[in-house]
PDB file of C-alpha atoms in Angstrom:
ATOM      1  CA  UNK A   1      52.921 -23.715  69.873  1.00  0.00           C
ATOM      2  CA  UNK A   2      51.593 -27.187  69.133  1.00  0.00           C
ATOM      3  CA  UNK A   3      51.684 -28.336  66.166  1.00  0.00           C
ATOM      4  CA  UNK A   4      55.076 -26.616  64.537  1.00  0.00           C
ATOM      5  CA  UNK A   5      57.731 -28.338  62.475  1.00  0.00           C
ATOM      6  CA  UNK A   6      61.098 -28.334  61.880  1.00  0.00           C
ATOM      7  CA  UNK A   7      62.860 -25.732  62.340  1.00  0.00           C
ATOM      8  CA  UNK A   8      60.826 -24.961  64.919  1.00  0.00           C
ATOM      9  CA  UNK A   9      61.603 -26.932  67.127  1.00  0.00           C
ATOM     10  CA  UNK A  10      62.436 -27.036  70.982  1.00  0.00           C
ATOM     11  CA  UNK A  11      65.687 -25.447  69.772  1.00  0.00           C
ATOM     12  CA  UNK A  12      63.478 -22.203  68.336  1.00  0.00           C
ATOM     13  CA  UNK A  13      60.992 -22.434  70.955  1.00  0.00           C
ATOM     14  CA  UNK A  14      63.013 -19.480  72.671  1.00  0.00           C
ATOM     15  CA  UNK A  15      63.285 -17.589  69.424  1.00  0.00           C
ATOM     16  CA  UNK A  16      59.996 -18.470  69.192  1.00  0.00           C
ATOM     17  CA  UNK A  17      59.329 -16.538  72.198  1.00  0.00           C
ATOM     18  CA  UNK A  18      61.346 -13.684  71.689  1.00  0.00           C
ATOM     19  CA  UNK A  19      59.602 -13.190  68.489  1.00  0.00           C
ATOM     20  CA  UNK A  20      55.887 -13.902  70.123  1.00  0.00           C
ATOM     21  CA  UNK A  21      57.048 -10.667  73.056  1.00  0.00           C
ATOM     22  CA  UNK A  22      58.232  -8.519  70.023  1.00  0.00           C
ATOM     23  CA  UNK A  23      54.911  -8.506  68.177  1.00  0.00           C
ATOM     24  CA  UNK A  24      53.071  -8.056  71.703  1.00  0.00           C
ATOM     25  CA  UNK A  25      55.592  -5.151  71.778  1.00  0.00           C
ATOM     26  CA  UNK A  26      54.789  -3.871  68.370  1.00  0.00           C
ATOM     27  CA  UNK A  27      50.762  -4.364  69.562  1.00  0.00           C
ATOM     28  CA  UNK A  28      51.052  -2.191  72.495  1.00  0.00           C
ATOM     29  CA  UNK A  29      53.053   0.453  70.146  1.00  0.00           C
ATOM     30  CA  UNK A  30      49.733   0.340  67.551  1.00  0.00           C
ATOM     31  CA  UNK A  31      48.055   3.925  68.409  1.00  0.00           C
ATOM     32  CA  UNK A  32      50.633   6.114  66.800  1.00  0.00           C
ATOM     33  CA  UNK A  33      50.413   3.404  63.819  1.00  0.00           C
ATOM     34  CA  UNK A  34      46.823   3.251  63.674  1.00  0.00           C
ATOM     35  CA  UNK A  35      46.146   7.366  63.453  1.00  0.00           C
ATOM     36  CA  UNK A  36      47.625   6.745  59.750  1.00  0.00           C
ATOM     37  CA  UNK A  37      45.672   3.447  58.460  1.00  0.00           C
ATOM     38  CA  UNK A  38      41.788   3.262  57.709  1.00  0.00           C
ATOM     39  CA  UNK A  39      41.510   0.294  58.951  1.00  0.00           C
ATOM     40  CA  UNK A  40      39.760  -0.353  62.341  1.00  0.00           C
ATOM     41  CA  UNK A  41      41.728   0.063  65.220  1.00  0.00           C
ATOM     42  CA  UNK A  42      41.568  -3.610  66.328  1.00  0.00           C
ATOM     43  CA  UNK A  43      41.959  -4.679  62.639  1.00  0.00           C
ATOM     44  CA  UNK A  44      44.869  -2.159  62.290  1.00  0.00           C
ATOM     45  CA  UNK A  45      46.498  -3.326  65.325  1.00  0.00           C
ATOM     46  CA  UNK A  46      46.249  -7.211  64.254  1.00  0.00           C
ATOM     47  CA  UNK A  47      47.796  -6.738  61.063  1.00  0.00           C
ATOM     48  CA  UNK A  48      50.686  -4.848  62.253  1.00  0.00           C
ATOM     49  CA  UNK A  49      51.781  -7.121  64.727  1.00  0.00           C
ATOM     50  CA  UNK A  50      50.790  -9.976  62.142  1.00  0.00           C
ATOM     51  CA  UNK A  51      53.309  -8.299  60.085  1.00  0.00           C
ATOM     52  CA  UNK A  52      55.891  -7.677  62.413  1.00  0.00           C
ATOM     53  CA  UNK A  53      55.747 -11.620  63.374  1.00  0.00           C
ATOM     54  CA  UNK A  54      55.476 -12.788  60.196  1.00  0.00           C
ATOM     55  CA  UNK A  55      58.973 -11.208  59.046  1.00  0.00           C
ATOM     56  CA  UNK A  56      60.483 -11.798  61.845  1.00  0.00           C
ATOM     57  CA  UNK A  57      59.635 -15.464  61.224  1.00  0.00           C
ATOM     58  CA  UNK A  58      60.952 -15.642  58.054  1.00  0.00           C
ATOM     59  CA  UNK A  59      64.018 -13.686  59.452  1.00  0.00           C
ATOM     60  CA  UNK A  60      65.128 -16.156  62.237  1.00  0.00           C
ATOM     61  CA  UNK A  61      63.643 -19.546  60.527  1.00  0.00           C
ATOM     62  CA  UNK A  62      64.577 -18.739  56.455  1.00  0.00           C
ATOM     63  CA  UNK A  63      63.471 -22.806  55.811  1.00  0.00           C
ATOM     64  CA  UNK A  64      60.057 -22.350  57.273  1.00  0.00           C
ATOM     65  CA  UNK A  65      57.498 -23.738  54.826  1.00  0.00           C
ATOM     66  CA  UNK A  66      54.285 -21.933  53.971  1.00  0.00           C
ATOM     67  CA  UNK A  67      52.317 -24.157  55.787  1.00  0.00           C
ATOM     68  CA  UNK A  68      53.659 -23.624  59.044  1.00  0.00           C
ATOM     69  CA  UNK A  69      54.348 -19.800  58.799  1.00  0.00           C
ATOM     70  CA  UNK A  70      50.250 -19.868  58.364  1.00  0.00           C
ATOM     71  CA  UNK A  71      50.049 -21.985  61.518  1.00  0.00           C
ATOM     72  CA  UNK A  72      51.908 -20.278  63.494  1.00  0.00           C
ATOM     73  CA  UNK A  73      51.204 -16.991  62.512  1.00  0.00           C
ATOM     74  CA  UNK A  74      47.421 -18.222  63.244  1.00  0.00           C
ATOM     75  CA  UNK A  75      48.269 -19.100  66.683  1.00  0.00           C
ATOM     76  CA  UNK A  76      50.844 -16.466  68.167  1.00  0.00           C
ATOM     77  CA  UNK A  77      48.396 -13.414  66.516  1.00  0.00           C
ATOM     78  CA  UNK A  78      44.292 -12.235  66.517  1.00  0.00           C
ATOM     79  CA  UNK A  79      44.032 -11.679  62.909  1.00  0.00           C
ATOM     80  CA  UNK A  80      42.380 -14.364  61.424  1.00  0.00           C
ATOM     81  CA  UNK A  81      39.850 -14.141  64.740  1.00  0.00           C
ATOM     82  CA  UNK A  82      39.513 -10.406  63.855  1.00  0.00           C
ATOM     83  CA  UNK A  83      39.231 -11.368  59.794  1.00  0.00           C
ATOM     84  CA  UNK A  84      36.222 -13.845  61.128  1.00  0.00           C
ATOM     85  CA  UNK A  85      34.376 -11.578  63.014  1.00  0.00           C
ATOM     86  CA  UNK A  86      34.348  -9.273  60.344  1.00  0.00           C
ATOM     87  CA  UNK A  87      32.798 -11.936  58.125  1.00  0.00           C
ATOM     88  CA  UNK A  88      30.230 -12.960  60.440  1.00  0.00           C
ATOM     89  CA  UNK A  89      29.353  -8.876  61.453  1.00  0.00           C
ATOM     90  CA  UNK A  90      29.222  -8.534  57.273  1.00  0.00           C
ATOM     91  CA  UNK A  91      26.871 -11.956  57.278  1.00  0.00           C
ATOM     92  CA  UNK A  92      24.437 -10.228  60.163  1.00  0.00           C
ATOM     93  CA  UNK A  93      24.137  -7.558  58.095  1.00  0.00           C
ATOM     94  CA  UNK A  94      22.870  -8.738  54.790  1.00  0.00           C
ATOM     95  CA  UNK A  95      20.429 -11.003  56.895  1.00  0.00           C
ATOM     96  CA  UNK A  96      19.327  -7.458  57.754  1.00  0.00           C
ATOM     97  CA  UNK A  97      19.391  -6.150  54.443  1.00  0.00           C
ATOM     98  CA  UNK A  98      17.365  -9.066  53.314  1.00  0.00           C
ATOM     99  CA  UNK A  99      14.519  -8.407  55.778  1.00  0.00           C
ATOM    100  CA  UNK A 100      14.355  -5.118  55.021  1.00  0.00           C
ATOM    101  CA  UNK A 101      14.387  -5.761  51.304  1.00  0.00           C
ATOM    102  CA  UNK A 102      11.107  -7.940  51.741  1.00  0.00           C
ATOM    103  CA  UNK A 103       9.520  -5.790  54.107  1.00  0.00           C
ATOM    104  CA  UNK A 104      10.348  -2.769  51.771  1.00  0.00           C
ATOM    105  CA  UNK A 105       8.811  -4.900  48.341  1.00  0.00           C
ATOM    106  CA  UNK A 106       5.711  -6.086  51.038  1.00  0.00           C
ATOM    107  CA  UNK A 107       5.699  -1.578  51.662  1.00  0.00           C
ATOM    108  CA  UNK A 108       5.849  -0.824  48.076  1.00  0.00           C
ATOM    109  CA  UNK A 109       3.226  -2.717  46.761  1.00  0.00           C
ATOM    110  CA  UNK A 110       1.084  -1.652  50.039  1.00  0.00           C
ATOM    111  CA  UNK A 111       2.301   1.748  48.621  1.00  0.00           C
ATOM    112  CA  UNK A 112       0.972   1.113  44.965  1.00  0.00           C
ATOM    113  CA  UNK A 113      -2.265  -0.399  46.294  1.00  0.00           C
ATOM    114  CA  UNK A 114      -3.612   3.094  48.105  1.00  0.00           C
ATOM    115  CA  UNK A 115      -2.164   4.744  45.300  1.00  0.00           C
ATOM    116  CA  UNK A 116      -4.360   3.314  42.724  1.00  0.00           C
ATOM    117  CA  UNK A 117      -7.367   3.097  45.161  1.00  0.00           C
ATOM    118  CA  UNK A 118      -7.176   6.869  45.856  1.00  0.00           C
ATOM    119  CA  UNK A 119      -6.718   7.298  41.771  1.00  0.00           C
ATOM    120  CA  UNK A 120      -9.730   5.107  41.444  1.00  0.00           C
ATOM    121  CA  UNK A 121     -12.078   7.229  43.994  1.00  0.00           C
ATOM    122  CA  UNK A 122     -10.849  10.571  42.186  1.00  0.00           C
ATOM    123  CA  UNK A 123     -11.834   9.057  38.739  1.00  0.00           C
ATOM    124  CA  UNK A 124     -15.373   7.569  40.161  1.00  0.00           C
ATOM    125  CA  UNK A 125     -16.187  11.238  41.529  1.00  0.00           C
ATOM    126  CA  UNK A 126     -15.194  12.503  38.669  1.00  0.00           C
ATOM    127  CA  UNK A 127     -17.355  10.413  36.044  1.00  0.00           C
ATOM    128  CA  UNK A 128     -20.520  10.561  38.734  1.00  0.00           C
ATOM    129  CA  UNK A 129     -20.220  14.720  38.823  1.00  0.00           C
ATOM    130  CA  UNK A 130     -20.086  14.532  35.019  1.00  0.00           C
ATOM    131  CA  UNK A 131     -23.064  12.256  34.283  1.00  0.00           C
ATOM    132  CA  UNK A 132     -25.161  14.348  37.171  1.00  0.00           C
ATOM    133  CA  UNK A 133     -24.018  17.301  35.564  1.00  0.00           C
ATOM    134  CA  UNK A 134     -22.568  18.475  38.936  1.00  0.00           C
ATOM    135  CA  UNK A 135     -20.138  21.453  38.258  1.00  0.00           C
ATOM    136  CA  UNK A 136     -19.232  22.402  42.158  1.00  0.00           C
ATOM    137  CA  UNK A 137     -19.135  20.048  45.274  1.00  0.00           C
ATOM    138  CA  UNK A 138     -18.575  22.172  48.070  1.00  0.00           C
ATOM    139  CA  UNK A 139     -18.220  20.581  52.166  1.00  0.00           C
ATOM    140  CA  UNK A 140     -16.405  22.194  55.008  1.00  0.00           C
ATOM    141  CA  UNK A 141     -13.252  20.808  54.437  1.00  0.00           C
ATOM    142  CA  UNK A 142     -13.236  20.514  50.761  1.00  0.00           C
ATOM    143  CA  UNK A 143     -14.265  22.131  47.607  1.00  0.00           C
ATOM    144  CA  UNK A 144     -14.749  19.906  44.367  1.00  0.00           C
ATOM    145  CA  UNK A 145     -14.298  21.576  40.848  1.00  0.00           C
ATOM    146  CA  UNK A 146     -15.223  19.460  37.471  1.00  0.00           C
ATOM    147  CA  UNK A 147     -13.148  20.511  34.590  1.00  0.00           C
ATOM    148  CA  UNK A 148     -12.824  18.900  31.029  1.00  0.00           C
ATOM    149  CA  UNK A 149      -8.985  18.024  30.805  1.00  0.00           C
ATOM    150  CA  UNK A 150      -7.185  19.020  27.142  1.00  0.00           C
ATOM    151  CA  UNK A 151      -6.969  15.844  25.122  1.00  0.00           C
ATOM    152  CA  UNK A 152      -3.943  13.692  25.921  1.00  0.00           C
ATOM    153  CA  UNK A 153      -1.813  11.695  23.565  1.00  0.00           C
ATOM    154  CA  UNK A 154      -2.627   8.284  22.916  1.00  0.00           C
ATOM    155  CA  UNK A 155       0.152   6.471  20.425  1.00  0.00           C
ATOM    156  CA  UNK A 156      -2.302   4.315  18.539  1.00  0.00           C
ATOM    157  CA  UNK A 157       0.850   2.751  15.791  1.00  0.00           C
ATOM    158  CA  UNK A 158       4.243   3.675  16.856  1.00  0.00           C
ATOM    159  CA  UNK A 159       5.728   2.532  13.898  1.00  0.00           C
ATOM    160  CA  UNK A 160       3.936   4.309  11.370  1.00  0.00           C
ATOM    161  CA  UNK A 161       4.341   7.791  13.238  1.00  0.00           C
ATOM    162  CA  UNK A 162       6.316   9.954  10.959  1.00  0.00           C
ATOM    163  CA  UNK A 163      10.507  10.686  11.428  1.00  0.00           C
ATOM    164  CA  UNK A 164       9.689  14.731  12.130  1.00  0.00           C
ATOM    165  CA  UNK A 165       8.218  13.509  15.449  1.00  0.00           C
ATOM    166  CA  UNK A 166      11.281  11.550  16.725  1.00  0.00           C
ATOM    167  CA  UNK A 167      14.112  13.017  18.681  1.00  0.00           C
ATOM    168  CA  UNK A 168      17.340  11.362  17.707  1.00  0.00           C
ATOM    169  CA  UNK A 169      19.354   9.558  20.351  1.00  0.00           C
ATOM    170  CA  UNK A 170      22.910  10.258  21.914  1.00  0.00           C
ATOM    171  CA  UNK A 171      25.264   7.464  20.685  1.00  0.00           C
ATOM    172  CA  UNK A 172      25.735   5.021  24.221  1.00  0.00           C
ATOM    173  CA  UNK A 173      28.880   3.748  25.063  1.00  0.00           C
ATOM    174  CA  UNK A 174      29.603   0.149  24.437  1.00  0.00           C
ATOM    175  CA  UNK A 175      31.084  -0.462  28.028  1.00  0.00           C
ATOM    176  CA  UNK A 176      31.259  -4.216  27.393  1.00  0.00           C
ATOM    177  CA  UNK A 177      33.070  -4.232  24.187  1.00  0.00           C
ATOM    178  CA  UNK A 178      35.289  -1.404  25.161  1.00  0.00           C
ATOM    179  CA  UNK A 179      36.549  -3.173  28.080  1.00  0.00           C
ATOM    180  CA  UNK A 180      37.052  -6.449  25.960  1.00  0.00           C
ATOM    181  CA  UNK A 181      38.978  -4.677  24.103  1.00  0.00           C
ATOM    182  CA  UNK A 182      41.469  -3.286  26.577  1.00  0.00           C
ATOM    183  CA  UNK A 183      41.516  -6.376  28.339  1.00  0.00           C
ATOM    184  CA  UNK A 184      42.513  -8.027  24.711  1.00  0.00           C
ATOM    185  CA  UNK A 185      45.647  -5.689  24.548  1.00  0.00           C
ATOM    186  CA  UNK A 186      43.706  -2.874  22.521  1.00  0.00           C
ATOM    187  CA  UNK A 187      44.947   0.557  23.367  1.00  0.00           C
ATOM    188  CA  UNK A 188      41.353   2.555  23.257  1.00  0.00           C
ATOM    189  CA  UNK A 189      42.485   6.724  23.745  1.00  0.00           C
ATOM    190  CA  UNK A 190      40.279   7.729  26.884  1.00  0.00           C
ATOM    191  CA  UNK A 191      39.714   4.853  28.109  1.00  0.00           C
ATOM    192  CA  UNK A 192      42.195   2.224  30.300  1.00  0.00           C
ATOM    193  CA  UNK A 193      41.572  -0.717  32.742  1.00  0.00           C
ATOM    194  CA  UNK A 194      42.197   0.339  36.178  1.00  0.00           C
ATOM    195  CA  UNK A 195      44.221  -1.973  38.829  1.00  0.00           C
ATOM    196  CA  UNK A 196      42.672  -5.147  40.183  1.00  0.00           C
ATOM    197  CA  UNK A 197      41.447  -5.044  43.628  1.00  0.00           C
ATOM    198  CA  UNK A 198      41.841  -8.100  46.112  1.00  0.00           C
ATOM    199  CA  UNK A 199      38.117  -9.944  46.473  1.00  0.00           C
ATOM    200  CA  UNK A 200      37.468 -13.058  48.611  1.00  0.00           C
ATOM    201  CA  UNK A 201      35.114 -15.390  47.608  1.00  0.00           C
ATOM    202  CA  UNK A 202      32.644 -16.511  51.109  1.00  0.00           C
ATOM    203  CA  UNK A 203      30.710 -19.912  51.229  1.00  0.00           C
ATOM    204  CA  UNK A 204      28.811 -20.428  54.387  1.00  0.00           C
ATOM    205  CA  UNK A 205      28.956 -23.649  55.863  1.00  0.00           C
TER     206      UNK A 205
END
């Protein structure tokens, strides 16, 4: 318990200890409370006892400052040790997700290369049949036809391509704007801004 300040002092180190046994207490009580939460079992199990300690704290020492609650809270449960693993379990995984990301870009364009190479070699068969006037190319494991496609449409001048030939387009919502407005106070009927959510921010040292 180094560290700890008034009130907590050797006068509460037996509260102190009273309190540290009840959230062990609590801790060894966590499977029935854990079949309800979402959380992890170890995670689940560290922030009910975290809980548990941290009331009782504020219970038996009303004039504990912030700064110690955090300290001690720190030291008498796994939480923040649990909270940290997490973090560096989430940080091994987008170092994962990053070398898969380059290896799948390095795939892709590997991908795209054999694609147009094959597209290439159908093309060049194509144009030599035509100029040798070849109609049928026949092997043992493959039979070569040469057909004349129908013409396909080339857009020579987009712009000057009459208004029959256009299809006009579904109005798109203006997410952005909409939620401006909300934010600004604006009641908008079918739309409304939904409840924050906690985020952390992480910088790696």
């Amino acid at each position: 318990m180094a560290g700890l300040k008034s009130p907590v002092n050797e006068k509460g180190s037996d509260k102190m200890t009273e309190i540290h046994e009840a959230a062990q207490s609590v801790t060894e009580e966590m499977p029935a409370m854990i079949g309800k939460s979402s959380l992890p079992p170890r995670l689940a199990a560290e922030l009910h006892a975290h809980g548990y300690l941290r009331e009782r704290l504020k219970a038996e020492f009303p004039d504990l400052d912030d700064e110690t609650l955090a300290d001690t809270l720190e030291g008498e449960t796994e939480l923040n040790a649990a909270l940290a693993a997490l973090i560096r379990s989430r940080e091994e995984d987008l170092s994962l997700i990053t070398g898969l990301k380059a290896r799948l870009d390095a795939l892709k364009g590997r991908l795209e290369r054999f694609q147009e190479r094959a597209e290439a070699k159908r093309r060049l068969v194509a144009d030599v049949m035509s100029r040798a006037e070849i109609k049928r190319l026949v092997e043992a494991d493959f039979t070569v036809s040469l057909r004349t496609t129908p013409p396909s449409l080339q857009i020579e001048e987009e712009e000057a391509i009459p208004a029959d030939f256009w299809k006009p387009q579904p109005p798109k919502l203006d997410r952005i704007a909409l939620g401006d407005a909300l934010r600004a106070g604006r009641k908008v009927e079918g739309a409304a801004l939904s409840a924050g959510r906690p985020s952390i921010t992480i910088r790696i040292a």
